[in-house]
Short mmCIF file of C-alpha atoms in Angstrom, two decimals:
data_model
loop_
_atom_site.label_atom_id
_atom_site.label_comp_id
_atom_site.label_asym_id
_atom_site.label_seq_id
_atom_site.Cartn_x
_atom_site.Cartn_y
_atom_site.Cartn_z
CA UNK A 1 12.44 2.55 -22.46
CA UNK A 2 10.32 0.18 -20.11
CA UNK A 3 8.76 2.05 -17.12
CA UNK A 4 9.49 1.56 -13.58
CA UNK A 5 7.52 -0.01 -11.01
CA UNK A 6 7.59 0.60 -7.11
CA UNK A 7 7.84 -2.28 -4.53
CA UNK A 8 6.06 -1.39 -1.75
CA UNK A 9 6.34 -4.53 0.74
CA UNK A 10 3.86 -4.32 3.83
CA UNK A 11 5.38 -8.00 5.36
CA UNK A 12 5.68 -5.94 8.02
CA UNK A 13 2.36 -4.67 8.47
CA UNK A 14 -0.02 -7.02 6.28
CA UNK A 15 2.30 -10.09 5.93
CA UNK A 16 2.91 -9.75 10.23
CA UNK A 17 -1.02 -10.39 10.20
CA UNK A 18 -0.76 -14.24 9.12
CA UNK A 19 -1.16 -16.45 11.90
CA UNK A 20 1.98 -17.23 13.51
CA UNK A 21 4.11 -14.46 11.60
CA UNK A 22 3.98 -11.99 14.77
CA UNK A 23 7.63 -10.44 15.03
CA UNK A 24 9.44 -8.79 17.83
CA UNK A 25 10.69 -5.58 17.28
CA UNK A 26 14.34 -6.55 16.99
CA UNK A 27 13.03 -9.53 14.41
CA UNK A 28 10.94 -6.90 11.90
CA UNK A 29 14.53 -4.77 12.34
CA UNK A 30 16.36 -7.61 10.62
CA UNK A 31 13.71 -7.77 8.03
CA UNK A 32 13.85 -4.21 7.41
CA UNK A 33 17.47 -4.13 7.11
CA UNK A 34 16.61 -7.68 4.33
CA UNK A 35 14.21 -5.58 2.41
CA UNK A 36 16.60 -2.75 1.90
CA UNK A 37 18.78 -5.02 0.90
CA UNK A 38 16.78 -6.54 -1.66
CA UNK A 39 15.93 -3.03 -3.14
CA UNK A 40 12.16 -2.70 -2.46
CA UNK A 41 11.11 1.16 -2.74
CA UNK A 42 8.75 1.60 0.27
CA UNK A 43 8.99 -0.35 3.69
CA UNK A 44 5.20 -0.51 5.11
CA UNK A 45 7.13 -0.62 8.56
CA UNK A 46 3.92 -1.48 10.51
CA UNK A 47 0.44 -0.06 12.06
CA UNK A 48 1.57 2.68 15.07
CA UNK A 49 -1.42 2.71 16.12
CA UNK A 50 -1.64 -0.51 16.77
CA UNK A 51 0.22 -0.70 20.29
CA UNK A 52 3.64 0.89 21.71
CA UNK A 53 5.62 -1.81 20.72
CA UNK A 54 4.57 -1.42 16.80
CA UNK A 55 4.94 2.41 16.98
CA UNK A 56 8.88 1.41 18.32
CA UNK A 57 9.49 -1.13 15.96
CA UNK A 58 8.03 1.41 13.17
CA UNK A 59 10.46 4.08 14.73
CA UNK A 60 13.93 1.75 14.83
CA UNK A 61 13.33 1.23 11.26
CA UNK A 62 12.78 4.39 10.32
CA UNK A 63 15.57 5.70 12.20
CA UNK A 64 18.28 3.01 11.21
CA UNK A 65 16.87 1.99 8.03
CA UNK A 66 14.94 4.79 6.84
CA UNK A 67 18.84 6.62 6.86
CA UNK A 68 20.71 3.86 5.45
CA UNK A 69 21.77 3.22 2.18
CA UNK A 70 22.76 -0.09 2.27
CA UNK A 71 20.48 -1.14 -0.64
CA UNK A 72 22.35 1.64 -2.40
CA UNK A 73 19.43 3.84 -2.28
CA UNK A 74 17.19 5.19 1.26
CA UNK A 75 13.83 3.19 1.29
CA UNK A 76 10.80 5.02 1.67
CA UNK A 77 9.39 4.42 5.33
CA UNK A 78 5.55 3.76 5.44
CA UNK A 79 2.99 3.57 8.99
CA UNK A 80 -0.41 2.93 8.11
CA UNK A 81 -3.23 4.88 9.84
CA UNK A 82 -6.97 5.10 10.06
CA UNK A 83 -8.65 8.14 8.90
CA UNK A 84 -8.32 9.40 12.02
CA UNK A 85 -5.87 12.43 13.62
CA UNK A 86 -4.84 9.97 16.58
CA UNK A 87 -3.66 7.00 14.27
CA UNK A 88 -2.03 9.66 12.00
CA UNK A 89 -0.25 11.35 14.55
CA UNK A 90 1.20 8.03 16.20
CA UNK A 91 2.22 7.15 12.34
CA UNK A 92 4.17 10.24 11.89
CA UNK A 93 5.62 10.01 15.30
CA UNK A 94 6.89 6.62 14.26
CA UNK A 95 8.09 7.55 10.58
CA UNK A 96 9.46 11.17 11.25
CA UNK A 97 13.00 9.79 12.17
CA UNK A 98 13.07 9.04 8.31
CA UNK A 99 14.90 10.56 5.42
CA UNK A 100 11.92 9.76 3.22
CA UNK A 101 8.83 9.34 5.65
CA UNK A 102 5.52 8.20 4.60
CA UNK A 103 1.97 8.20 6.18
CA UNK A 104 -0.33 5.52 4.96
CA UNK A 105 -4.47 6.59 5.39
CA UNK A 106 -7.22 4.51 4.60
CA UNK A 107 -10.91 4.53 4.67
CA UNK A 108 -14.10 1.86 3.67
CA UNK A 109 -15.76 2.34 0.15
CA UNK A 110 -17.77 -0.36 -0.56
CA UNK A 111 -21.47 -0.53 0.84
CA UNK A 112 -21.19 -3.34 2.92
CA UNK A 113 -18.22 -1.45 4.30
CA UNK A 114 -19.71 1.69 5.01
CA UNK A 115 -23.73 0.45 6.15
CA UNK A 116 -22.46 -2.43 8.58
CA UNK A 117 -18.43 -1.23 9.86
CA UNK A 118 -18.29 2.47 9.63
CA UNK A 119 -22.15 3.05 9.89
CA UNK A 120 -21.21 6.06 7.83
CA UNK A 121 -23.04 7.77 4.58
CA UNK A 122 -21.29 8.57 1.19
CA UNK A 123 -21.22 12.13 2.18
CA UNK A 124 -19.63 11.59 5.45
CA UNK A 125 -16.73 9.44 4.11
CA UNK A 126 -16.49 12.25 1.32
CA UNK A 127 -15.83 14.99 4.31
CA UNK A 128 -13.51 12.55 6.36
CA UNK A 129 -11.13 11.47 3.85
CA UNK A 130 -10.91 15.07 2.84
CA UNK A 131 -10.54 16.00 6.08
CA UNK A 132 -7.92 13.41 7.22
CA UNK A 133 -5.98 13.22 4.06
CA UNK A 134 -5.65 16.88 4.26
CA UNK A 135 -4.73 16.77 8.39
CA UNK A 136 -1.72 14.17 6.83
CA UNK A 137 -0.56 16.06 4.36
CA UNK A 138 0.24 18.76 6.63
CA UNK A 139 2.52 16.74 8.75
CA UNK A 140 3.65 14.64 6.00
CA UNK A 141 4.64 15.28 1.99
CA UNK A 142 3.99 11.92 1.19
CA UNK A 143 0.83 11.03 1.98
CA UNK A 144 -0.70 7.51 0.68
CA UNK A 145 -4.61 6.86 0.43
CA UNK A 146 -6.36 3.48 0.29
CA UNK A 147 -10.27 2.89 -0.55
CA UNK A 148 -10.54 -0.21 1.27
CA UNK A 149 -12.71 -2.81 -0.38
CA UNK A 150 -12.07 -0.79 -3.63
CA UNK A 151 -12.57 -4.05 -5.44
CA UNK A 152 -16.27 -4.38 -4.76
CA UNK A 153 -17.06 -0.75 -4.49
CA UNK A 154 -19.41 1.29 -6.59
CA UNK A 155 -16.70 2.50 -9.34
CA UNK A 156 -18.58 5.79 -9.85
CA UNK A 157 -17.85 6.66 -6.08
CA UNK A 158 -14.74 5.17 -5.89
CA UNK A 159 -13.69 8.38 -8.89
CA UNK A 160 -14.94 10.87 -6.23
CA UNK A 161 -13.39 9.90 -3.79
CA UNK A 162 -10.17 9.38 -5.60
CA UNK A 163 -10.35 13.11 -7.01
CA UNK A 164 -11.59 14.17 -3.33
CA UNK A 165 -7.93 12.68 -1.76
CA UNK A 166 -6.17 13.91 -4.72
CA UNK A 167 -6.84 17.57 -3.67
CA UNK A 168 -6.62 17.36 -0.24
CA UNK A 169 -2.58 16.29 -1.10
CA UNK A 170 -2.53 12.34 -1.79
CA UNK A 171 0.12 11.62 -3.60
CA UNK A 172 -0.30 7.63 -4.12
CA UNK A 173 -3.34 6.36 -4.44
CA UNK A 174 -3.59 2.80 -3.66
CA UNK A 175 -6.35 0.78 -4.88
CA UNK A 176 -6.99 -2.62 -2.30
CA UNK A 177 -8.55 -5.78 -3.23
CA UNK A 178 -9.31 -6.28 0.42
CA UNK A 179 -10.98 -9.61 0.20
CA UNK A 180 -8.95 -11.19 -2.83
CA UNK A 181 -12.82 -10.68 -4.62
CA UNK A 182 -11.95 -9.60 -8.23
CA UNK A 183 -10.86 -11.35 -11.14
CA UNK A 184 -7.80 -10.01 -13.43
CA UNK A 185 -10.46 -8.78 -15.85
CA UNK A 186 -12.38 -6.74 -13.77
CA UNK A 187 -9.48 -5.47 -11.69
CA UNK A 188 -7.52 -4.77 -15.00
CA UNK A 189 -10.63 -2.75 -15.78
CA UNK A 190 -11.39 -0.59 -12.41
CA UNK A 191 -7.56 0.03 -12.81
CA UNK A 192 -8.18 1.53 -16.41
CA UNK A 193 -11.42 3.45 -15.10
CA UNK A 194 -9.60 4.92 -12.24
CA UNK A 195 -6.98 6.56 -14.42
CA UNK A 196 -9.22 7.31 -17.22
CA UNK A 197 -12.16 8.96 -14.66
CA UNK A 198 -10.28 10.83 -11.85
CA UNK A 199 -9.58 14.39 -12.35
CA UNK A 200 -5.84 15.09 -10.97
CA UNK A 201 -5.03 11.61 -11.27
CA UNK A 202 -1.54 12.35 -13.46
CA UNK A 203 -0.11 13.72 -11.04
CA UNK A 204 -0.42 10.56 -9.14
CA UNK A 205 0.87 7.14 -8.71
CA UNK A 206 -1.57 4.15 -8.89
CA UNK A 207 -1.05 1.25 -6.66
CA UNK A 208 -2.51 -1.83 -6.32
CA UNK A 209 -3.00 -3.97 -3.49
CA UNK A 210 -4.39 -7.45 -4.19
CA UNK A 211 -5.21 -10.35 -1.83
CA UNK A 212 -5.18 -13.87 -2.65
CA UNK A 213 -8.25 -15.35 -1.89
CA UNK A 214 -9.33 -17.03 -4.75
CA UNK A 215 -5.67 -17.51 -5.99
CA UNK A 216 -5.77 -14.67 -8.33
CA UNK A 217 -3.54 -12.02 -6.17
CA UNK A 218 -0.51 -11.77 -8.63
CA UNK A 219 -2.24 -12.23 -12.03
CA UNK A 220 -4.88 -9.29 -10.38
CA UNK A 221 -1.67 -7.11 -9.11
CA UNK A 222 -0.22 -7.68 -13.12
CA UNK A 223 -3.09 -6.87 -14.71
CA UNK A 224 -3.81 -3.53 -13.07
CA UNK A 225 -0.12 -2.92 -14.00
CA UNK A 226 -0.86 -3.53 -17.21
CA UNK A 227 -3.52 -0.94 -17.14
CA UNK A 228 -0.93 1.83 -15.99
CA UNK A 229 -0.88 1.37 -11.96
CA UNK A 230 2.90 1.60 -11.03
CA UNK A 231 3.36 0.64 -7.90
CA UNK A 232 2.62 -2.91 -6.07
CA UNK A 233 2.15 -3.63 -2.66
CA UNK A 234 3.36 -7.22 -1.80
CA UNK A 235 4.97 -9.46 1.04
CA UNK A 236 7.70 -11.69 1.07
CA UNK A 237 6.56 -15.37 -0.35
CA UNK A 238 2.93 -13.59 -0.27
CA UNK A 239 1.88 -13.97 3.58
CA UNK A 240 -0.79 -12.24 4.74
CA UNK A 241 -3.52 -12.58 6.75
CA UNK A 242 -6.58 -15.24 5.65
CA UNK A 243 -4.89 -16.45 2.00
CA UNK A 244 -2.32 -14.33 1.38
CA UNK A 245 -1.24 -11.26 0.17
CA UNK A 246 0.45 -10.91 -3.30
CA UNK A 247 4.57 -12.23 -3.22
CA UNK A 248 6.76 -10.07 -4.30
CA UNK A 249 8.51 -12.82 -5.97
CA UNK A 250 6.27 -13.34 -8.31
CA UNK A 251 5.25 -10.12 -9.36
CA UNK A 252 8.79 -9.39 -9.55
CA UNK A 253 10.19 -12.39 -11.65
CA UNK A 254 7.05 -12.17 -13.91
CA UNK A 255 8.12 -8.69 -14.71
CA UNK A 256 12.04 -9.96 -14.80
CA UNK A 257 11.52 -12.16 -17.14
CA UNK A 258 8.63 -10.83 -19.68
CA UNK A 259 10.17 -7.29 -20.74
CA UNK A 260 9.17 -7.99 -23.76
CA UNK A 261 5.42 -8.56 -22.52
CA UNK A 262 4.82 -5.92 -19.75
CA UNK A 263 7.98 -3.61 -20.98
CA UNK A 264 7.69 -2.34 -17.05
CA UNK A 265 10.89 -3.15 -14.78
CA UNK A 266 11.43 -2.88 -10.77
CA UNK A 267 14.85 -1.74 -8.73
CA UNK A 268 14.53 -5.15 -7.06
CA UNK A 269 18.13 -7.38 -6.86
CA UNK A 270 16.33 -10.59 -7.86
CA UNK A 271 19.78 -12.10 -6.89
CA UNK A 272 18.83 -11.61 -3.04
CA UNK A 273 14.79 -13.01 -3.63
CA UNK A 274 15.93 -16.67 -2.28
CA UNK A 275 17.62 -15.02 1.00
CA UNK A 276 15.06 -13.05 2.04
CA UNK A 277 12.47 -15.42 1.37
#
């Protein structure tokens, strides 16, 4: 039996950040309604936080998507937050209205991250994303945690950290090639770290989130696959802000077509790719 893979598609919320591929509210709706459609397991609906108008775009879908099963099955709706209790309250006052809500935390990890945007110390990120992962998990069951700029962060910390979300209730753990940096080699093998180093990690799903910077996003997103993640975060024909994020298209047809190869498999209807896109 091949395993399954989740789709989680953020052309919403990552994709929406290309220039020129703002939406209304009623616009991302149609999408929404598109990507159930098409059979994608989690909707990244948007950032809450962000302004009003995202946090009521984020809360149409999850009210007339996020109870829908037109796809056949209920997506999974997703608002991403900061680690902070204001961002994660506006994201779980936007994804509430959902059968299957999820809240979406992340926080820096990489030095350059931490000494020059958060002006924070390893210790301090340590207590926040307990703290806020924690604070998330109490509103939410499904809580999803992201080291951003996992890709060129010190792998050593990267396993504490992991292991620190873990027990404060993360459930995915989603591992971001923020600036498309990494190579399938070394992703493949910070994948295959993560899993093997983490305490707690089995009782979590590893994600990967790759950007496209050097053109490497979907041979990155397959190779951490590969290594055991099961779930990829994508956008429709890969938009996304600077290069691109990784399309689902490809990651999906790769898998499609090369059982035999990956022996993984996705609840996508490949036969509605070409409208969607």
């Amino acid at each position: 039996m091949s395993e399954y893979v989740r789709i989680f598609d953020t052309t919403l919320r990552d994709g929406e950040q290309s220039p020129g591929a703002t939406m209304t509210s009623a616009e991302k709706l149609e999408v929404a309604r598109g990507l159930a459609r098409l059979g994608v397991d989690v909707i990244e609906a948007g950032f809450p936080a962000a302004s009003p108008d995202d946090l009521e775009a984020v809360r149409r879908i999850a009210v007339e998507v996020g109870n829908s099963a037109d796809g056949g099955r209920v997506p999974i709706i997703c608002g991403l937050a900061r680690a902070s209790k204001n961002d994660i309250d506006k994201a779980w006052q936007a994804v509430q209205p959902a059968a299957r809500p999820r809240i979406h935390t992340f926080l820096a990890m990489s030095e350059i991250h931490m000494q020059y945007k958060l002006r924070m110390t390893r210790q301090q990120v340590l207590e926040r994303v307990a703290e806020m992962v924690a604070y998330a998990r109490s509103l939410c069951e499904d809580v999803e945690f992201s080291p951003e700029d996992a890709g060129r962060s010190d792998p050593a910390f990267l396993y504490e950290v992991l292991a620190v979300a873990i027990r404060a209730g993360a459930t995915t753990l989603n591992i971001p090639d923020t600036v498309g940096y990494t190579t399938p080699d070394e992703f493949g093998a910070l994948i295959a770290g993560i899993i093997k180093n983490t305490p707690g990690i089995e009782n979590c799903i590893v994600s990967v989130h790759c950007h496209n910077d050097l053109g490497l996003a979907t041979a990155n997103t397959l190779a951490g696959l590969r290594a055991g993640a099961r779930q990829a975060e994508v956008t429709i024909n890969g938009i996304g802000e600077r290069a691109g994020n990784t399309a689902l298209e490809e990651v999906v047809m790769a898998l499609h077509t090369r059982p035999q190869f990956y022996n993984l498999h996705t609840g996508i209807d490949t036969t509605q790719i070409t409208r969607i896109s």
